[in-house]
Coordinates of C-alpha atoms in Angstrom, one line a residue:
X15 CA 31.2 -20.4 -8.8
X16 CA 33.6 -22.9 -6.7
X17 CA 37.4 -22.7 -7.7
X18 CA 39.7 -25.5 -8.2
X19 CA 43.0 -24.3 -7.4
X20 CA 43.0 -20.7 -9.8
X21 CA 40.8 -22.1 -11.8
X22 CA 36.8 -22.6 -12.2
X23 CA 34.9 -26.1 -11.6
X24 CA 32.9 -25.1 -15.0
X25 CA 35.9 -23.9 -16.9
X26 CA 37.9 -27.5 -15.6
X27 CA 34.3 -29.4 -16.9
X28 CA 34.2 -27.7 -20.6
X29 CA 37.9 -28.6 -21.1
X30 CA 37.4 -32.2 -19.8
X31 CA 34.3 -32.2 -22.6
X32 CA 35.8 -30.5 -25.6
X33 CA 39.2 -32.6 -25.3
X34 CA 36.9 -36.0 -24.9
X35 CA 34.5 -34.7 -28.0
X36 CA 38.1 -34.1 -29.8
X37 CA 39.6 -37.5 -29.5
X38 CA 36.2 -39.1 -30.4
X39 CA 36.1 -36.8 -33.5
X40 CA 40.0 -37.2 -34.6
X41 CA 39.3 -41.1 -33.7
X42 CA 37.1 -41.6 -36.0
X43 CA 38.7 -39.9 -38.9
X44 CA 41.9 -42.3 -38.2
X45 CA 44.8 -42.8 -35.5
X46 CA 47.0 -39.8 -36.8
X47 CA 49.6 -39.1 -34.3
X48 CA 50.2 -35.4 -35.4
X49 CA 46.1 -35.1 -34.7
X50 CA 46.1 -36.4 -31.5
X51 CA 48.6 -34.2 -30.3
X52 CA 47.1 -31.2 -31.7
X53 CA 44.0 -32.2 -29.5
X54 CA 45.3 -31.8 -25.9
X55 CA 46.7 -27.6 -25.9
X56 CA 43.4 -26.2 -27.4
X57 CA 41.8 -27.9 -24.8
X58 CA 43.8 -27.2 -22.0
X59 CA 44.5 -23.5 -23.5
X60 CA 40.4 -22.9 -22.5
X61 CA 40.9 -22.7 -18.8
X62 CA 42.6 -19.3 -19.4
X63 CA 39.6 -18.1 -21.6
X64 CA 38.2 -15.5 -19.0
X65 CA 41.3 -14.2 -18.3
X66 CA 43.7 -14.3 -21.5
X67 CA 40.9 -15.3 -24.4
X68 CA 43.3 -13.6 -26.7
X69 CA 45.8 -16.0 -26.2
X70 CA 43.8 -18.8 -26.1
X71 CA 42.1 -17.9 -29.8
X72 CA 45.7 -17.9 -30.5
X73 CA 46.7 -21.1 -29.9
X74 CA 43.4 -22.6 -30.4
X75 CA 43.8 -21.1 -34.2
X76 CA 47.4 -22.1 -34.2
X77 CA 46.8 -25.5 -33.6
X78 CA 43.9 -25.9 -36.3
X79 CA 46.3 -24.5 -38.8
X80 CA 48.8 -26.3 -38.4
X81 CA 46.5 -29.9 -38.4
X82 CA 44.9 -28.8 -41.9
X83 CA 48.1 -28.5 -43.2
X84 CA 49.6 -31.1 -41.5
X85 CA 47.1 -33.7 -41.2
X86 CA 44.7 -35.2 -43.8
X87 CA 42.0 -34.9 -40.8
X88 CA 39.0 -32.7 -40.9
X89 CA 37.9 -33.3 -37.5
X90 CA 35.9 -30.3 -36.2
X91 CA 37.3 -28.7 -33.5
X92 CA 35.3 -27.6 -30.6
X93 CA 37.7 -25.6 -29.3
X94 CA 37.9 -23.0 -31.8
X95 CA 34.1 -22.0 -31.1
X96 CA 34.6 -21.5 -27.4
X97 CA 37.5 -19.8 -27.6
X98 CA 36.1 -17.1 -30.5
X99 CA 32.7 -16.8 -28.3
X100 CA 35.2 -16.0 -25.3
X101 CA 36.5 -13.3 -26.9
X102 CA 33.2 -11.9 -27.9
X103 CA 32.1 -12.2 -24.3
X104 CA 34.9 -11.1 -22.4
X105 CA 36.7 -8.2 -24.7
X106 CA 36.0 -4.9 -25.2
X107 CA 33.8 -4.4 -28.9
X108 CA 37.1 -3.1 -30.3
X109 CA 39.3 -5.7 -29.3
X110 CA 37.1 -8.6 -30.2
X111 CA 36.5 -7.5 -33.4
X112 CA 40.2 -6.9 -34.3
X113 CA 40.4 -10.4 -33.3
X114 CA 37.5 -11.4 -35.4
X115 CA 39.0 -10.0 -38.5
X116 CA 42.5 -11.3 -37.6
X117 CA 40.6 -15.0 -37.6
X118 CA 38.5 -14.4 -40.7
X119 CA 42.1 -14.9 -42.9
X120 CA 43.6 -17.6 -40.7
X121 CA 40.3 -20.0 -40.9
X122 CA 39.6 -19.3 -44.4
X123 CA 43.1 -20.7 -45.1
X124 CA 41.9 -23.6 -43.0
X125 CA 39.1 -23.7 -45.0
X126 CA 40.6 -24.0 -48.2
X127 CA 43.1 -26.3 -47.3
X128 CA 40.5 -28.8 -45.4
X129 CA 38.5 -28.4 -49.2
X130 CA 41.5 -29.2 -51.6
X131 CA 42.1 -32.3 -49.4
X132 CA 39.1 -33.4 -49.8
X133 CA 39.3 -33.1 -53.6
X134 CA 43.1 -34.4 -53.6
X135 CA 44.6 -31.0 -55.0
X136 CA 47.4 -28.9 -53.8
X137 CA 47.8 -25.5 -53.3
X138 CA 49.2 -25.2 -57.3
X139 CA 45.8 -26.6 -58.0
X140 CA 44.0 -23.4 -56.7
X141 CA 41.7 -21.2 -59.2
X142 CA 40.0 -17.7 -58.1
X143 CA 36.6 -19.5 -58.2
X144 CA 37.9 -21.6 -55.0
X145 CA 38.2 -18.5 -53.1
X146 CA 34.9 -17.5 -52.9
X147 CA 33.0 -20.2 -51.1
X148 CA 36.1 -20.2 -48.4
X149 CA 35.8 -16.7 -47.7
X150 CA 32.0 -17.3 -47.2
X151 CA 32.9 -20.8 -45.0
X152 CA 35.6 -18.0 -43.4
X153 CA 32.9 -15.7 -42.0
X154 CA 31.6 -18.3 -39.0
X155 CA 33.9 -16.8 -36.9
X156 CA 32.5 -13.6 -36.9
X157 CA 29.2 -15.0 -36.4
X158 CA 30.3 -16.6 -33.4
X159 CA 31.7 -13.2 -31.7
X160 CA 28.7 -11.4 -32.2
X161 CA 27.2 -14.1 -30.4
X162 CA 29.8 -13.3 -27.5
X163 CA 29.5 -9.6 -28.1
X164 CA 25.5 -10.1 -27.7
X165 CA 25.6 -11.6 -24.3
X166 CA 28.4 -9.3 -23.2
X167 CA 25.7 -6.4 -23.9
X168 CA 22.7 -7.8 -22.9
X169 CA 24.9 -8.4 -19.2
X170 CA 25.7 -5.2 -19.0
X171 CA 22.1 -3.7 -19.7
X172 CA 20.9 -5.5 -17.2
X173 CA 23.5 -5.2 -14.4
X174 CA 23.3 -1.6 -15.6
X175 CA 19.3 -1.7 -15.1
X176 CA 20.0 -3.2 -11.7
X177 CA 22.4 -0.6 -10.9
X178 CA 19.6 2.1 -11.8
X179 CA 16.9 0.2 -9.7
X180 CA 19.5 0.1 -6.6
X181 CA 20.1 4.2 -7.3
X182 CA 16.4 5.0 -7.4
X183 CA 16.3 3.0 -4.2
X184 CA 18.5 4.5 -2.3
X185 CA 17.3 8.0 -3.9
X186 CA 13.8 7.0 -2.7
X187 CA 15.0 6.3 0.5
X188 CA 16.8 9.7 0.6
X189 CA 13.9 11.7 -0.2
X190 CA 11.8 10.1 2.3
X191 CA 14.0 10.5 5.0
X192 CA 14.4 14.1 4.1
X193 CA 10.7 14.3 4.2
X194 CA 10.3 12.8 7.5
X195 CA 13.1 15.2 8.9
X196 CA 12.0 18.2 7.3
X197 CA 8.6 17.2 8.9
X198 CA 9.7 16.9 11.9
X199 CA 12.3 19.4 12.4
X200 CA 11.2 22.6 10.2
X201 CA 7.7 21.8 12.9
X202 CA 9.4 22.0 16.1
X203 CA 11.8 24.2 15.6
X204 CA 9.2 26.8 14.0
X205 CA 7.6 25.9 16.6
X206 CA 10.6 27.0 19.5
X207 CA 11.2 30.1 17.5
X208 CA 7.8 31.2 17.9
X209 CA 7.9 30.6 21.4
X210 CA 11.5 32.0 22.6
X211 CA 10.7 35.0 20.6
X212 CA 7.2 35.6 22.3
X213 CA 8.9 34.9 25.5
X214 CA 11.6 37.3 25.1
X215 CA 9.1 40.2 24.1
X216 CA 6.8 39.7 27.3
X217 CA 9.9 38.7 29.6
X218 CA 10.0 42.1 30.9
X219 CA 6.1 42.8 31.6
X220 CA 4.9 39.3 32.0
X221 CA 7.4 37.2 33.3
X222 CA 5.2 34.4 34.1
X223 CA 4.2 34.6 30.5
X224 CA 7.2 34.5 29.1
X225 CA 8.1 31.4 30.9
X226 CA 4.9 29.5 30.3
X227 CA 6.3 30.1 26.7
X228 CA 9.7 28.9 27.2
X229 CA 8.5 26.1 29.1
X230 CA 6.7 25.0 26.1
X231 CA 9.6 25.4 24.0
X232 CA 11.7 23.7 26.1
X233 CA 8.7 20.9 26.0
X234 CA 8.7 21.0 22.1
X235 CA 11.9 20.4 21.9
X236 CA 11.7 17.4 24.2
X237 CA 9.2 16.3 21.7
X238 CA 11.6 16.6 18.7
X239 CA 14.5 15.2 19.7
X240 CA 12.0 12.4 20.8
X241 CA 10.8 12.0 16.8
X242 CA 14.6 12.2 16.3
X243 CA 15.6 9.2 18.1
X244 CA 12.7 7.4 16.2
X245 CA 13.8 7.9 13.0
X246 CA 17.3 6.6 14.1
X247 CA 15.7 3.6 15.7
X248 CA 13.6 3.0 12.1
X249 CA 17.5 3.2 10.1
X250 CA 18.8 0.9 13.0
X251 CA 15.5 -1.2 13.6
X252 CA 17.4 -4.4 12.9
X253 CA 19.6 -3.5 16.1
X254 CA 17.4 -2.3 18.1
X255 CA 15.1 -5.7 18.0
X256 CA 18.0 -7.6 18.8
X257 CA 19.5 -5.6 21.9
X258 CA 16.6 -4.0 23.1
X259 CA 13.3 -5.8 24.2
X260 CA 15.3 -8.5 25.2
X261 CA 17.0 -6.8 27.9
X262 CA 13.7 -4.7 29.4
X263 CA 11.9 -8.2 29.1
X264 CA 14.3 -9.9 31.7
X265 CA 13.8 -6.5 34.1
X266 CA 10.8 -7.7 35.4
X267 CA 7.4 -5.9 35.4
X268 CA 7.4 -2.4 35.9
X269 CA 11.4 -2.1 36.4
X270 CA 12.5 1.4 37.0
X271 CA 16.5 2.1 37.2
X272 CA 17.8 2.3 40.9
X273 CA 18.4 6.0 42.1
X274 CA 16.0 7.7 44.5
X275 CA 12.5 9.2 43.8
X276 CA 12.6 11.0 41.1
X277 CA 10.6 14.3 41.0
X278 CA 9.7 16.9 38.6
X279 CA 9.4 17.0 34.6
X280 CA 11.3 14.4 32.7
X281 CA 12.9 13.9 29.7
X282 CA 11.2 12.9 26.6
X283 CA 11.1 9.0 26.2
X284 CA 11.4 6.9 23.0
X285 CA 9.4 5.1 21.4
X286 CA 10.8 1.0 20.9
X287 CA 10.1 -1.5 18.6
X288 CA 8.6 -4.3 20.3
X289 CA 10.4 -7.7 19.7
X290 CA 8.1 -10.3 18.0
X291 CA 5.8 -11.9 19.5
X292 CA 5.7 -9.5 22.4
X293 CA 1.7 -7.8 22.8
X294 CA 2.8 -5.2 24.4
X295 CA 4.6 -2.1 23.5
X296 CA 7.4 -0.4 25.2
X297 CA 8.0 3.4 26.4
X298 CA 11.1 4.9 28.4
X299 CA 10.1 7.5 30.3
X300 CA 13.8 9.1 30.8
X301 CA 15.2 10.8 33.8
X302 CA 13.4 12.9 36.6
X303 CA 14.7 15.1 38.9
X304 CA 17.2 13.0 41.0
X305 CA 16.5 9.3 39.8
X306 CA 15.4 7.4 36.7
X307 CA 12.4 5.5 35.9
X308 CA 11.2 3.8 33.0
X309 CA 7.8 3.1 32.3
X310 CA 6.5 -0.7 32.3
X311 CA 5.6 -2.3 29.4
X312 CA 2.4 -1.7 27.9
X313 CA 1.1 1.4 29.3
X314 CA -2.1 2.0 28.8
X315 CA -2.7 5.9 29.0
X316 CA -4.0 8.1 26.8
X317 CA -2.0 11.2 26.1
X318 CA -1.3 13.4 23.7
X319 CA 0.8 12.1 20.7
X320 CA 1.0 15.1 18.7
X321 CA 4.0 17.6 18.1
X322 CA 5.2 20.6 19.9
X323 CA 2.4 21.1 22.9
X324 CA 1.7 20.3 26.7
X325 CA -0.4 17.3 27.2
X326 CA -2.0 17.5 30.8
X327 CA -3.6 13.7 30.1
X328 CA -2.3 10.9 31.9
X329 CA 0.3 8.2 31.2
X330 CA -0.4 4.9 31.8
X331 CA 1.9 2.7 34.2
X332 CA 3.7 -0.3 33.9
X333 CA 1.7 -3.5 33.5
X334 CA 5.2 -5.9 33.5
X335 CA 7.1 -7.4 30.2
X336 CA 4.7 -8.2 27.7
X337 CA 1.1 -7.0 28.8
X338 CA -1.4 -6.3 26.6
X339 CA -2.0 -3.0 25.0
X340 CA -0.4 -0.1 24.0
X341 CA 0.7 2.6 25.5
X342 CA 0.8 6.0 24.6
X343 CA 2.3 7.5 27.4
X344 CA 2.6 10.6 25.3
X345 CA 2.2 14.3 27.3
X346 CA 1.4 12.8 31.2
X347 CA 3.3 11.7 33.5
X348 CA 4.2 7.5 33.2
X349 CA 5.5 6.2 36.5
X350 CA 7.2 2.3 37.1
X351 CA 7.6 0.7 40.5
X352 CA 10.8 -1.6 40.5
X353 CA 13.9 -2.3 42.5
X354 CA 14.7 1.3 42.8
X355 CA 12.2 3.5 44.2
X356 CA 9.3 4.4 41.7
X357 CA 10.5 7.1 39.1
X358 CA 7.8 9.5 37.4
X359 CA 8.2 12.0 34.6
X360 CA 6.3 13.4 31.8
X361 CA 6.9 10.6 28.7
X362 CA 6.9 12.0 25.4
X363 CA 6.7 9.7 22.9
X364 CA 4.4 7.1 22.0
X365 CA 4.6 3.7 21.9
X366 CA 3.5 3.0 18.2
X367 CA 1.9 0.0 17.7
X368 CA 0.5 -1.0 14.6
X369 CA 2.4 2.4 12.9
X370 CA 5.8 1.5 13.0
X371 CA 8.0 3.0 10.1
X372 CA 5.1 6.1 9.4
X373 CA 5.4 7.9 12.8
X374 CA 1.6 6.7 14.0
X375 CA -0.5 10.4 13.6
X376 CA -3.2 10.4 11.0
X377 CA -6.5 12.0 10.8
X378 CA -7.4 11.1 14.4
X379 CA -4.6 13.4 16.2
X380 CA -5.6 16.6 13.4
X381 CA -7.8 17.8 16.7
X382 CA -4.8 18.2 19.0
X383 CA -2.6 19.4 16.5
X384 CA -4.9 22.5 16.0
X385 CA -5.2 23.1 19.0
X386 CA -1.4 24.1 19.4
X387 CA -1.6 25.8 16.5
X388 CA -4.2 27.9 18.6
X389 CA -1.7 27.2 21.6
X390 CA 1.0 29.3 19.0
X391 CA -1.0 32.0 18.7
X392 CA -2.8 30.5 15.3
X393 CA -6.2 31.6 15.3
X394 CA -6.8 27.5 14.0
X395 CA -10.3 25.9 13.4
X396 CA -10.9 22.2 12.2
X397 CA -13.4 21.2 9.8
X398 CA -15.0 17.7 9.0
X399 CA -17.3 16.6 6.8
X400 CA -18.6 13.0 5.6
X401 CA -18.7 9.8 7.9
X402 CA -14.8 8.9 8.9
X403 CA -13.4 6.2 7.5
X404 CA -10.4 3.7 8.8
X405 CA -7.7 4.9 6.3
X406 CA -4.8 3.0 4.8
X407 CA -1.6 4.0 7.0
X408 CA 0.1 5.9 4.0
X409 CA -2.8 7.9 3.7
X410 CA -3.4 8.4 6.9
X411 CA 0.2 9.9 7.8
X412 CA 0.1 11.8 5.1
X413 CA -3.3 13.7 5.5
X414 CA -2.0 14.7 9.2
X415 CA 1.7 15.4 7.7
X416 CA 0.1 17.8 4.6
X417 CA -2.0 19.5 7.8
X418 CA 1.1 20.2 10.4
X419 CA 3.6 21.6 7.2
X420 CA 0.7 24.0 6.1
X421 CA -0.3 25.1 9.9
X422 CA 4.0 25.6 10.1
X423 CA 4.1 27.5 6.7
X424 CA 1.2 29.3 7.8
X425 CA 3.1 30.6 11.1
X426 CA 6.1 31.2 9.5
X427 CA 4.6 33.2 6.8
X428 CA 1.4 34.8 7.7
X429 CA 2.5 35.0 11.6
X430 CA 1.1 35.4 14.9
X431 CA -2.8 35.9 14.7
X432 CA -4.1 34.6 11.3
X433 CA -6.8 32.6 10.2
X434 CA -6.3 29.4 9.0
X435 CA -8.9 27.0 8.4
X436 CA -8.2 23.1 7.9
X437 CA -11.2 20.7 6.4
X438 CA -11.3 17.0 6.0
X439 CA -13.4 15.8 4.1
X440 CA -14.5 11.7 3.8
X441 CA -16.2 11.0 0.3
X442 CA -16.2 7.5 -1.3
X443 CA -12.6 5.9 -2.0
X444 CA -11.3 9.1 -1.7
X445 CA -10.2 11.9 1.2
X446 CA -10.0 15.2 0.6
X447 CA -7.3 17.9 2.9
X448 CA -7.4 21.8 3.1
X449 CA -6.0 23.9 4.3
X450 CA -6.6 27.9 3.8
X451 CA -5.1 31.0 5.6
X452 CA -5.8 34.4 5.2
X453 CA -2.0 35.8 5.6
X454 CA -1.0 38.3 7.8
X455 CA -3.8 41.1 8.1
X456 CA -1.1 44.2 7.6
X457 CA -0.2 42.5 4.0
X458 CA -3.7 41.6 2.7
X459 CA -4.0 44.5 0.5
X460 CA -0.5 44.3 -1.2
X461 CA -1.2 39.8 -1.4
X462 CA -4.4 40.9 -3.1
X463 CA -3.0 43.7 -5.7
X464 CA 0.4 40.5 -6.2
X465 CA -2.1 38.1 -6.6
X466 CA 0.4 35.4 -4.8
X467 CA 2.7 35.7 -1.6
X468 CA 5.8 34.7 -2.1
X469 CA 6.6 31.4 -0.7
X470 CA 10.4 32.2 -0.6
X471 CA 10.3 35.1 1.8
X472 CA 9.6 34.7 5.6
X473 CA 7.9 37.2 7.7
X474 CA 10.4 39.1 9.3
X475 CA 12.1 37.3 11.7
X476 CA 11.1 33.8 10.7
X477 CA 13.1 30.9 9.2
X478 CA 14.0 31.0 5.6
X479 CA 11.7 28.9 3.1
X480 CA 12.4 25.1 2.7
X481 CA 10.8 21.9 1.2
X482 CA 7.7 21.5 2.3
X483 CA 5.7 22.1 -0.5
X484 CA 8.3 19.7 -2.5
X485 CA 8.0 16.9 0.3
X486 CA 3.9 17.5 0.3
X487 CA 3.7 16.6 -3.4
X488 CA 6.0 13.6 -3.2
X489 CA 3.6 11.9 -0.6
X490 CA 1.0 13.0 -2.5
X491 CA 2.0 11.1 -5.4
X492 CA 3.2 8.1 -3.6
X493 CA -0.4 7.6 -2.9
X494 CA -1.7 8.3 -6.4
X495 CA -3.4 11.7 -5.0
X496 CA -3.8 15.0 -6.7
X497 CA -2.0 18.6 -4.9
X498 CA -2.7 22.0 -5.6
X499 CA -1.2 24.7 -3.6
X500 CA -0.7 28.2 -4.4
X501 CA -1.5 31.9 -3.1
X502 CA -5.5 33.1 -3.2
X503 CA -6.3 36.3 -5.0
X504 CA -7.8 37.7 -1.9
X505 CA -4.7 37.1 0.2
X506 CA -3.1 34.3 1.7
X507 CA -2.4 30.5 1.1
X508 CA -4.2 27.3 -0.1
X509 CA -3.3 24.1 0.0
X510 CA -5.6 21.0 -1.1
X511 CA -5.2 17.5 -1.6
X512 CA -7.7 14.4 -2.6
X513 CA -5.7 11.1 -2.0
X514 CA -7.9 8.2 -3.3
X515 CA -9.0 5.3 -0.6
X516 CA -9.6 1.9 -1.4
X517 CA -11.5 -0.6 0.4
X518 CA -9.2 -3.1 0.0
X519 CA -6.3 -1.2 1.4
X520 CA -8.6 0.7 3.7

């Protein structure tokens, strides 16, 4: 609300109304210089009713008091009703009712001298049967600071509701970027443990082995600190439309960085938001060797764009700023002519188009992520069934993020060398997920005689347990799906989920 001076264009109106709707009311009861003068300070006493409405009732009731007794006039006074309703709005309950009560005896004075004027009597004239019907007149003022005390409470609810809604907001918000972290992280790094511990048990018999293995852990991690950097561009997207495509638009097509040839793998790239209206999507392919290159816009190669494996496919190369397509550029090698030499390295990340914000692997990249699981020593197979379906993108993600945090659990907690089995399923409006393992072989008898394996204790030398099963049911039911999860009687785990599909979402 705009501000004269200190005080408020609407509190500066309503005292330029009630003093005009005064001197029109005392006016037409007579030209009584005592009630005219009592007509200016209530007014002028309600631009301090948000801030001192104590006060103001005071002189507001002051003022009335002293005109009944004064004054043959029985002008109303407008006022008096803001002022009360001010203090029912702006006090605490305890104050304004103190207040109330304070103003019951003061206006039911008022009251009963306005009545024996009116009758011609005097205060000797008074009988107990006068009293009565002033002390009901009286009670209007407390009716009028409930009437404050209502809206002050019905304010509060709701900026108290709106305080709630903002808290499960940012709660919501929380949990899923827990979910996409654990997700992300909990797979990799499982994923690097597995592989720097297998590399340092065949380091002395198989060296190449060993660093095949850490190659692919060193690759893995590439891959996560990849994921990483696109979660922070999805909390910073704002920024990153702004400063980014602009910049690699006015490179030119293809660009690469200046520096020699660069040779050898490279680091992982990231994924970029495309500004609007640009067809094209965007991939860096990082450093290599002794130069940098950047891929062009709107690669168009196909390779892998799953977590934590090697991708011999090919990247695609740089078509120039805003070229159709989108790349993937995900587990080959991208390469970029430009200015400085042409740079080539193995990109990463994927260009997401059409999945930004829900990490762009559904049901379509469940093949490649089994097959690292097999890759990890996961003896993996992957089932379908029914006639596959395009899938609404919440689904979608989810189906392939229910599939890699079983296949983690599964190497954390039945290890190296068990069976796991994963089946999808396509039915009518609905897709069904599951995935079974038959634990590690050495514990199969004692799982059996348990009747459940303990999801809180990791095979010996694994990672502690975590969230996953937590952060699988919460995208379940963000969907409206159904999750069951739990240990099988004849050893090992289960997980299955049915997330409904509708056509119209589809």
């Amino acid at each position: 609300m705009a501000a004269v001076g200190r005080f408020r264009v609407s509190d500066l109106a309503l005292a330029g109304v009630v003093l005009v709707l005064n001197l029109s009311a005392q006016a037409a009861q007579g030209h009584s210089a005592a009630g005219y003068a009592l007509v200016g300070p209530p007014a002028l006493a309600l631009l301090l009713r948000r801030e001192r409405a104590l006060a103001v009732l005071a002189v507001v009731a002051a003022c009335d008091l002293i005109r009944a007794a004064a004054t043959a006039s029985t002008a109303a006074n407008v006022a008096t009703l803001v002022a009360l309703y001010s203090v029912g709005r702006y006090l605490a309950p305890r104050v304004a009712w103190a207040a109330a009560g304070a103003a019951f005896p003061v206006y039911g004075a008022i009251a009963l001298l306005t009545s024996l004027r009116r009758q011609g009597r005097t205060l000797g004239d008074v009988e107990a049967f006068d009293l009565v019907p002033t002390g009901a007149v009286a009670l209007w003022p407390v009716f009028v600071v409930l009437l404050g005390q209502l809206v002050r409470l019905n304010l509060e609810l709701r900026e108290r509701r709106r305080a709630e809604v903002a808290d499960a907001a940012v709660r919501a918000e929380r949990r899923r970027i827990a979910r996409e972290l654990h997700d992300v992280v909990a797979h990799h790094i499982t994923t690097m443990h597995a592989l720097i511990g297998g590399a340092r048990l065949t380091l002395a018999r198989d060296p190449r082995l060993a660093e095949s293995s850490l190659t692919d852990a060193e690759r893995a991690g590439r891959e996560a600190l990849a994921e990483m950097r696109h979660l922070l561009r999805l909390l910073r997207a704002d920024d990153i439309t702004v400063s980014s495509a602009p910049a690699r638009a006015a490179a030119g097509p293809g660009t690469a960085a200046a520096g020699s040839p660069g040779a050898g793998p490279a680091e992982a790239g990231t994924a970029v938001r495309p500004e609007a209206g640009s067809d094209g999507s965007t991939a860096d392919a990082g450093r290599a060797g002794g130069g940098t290159g950047a891929a062009g816009t709107a690669g168009d190669g196909r390779g892998a764009p799953g977590l934590g494996g090697p991708g011999p496919r090919s990247g695609g190369a740089g078509t120039g700023a805003g070229g159709p397509g989108a790349g993937d550029g995900a587990g080959g090698p991208g390469s970029g002519d430009g200015a400085g030499g042409p740079g080539s390295g193995d990109g990463a990340a994927r260009a997401e188009s059409g999945h930004w914000g829900l990490g762009g692997r559904g049901v379509a990249e469940l093949g490649e992520l089994v097959e690292r699981a097999r890759g990890m020593g996961l003896a993996a197979r992957l089932e379908t069934r029914g006639e596959p379906v395009a899938l609404p993108r919440a689904v979608d993600h989810t189906v392939y993020r229910i599939v890699q945090e079983a296949l983690t659990n599964t190497r954390k907690y039945a290890g190296t060398g068990a069976r796991v089995a994963v089946r999808v399923g396509h039915e009518p409006g609905a897709v069904e997920v599951e995935v079974v393992d038959e634990g590690p072989a050495e514990d199969r008898a004692q799982a059996r005689a348990r009747g459940r394996r303990d999801a809180s204790a990791a095979v010996p030398g694994g990672p502690p347990g975590g969230f996953g099963l937590v952060g699988m049911a919460e995208r379940v039911a963000m969907c409206g799906g159904d999750l069951r999860s739990g240990a099988r009687p004849e050893g090992g785990f289960r997980v299955w989920a049915r997330l409904p599909v509708s056509r119209e979402t589809a």
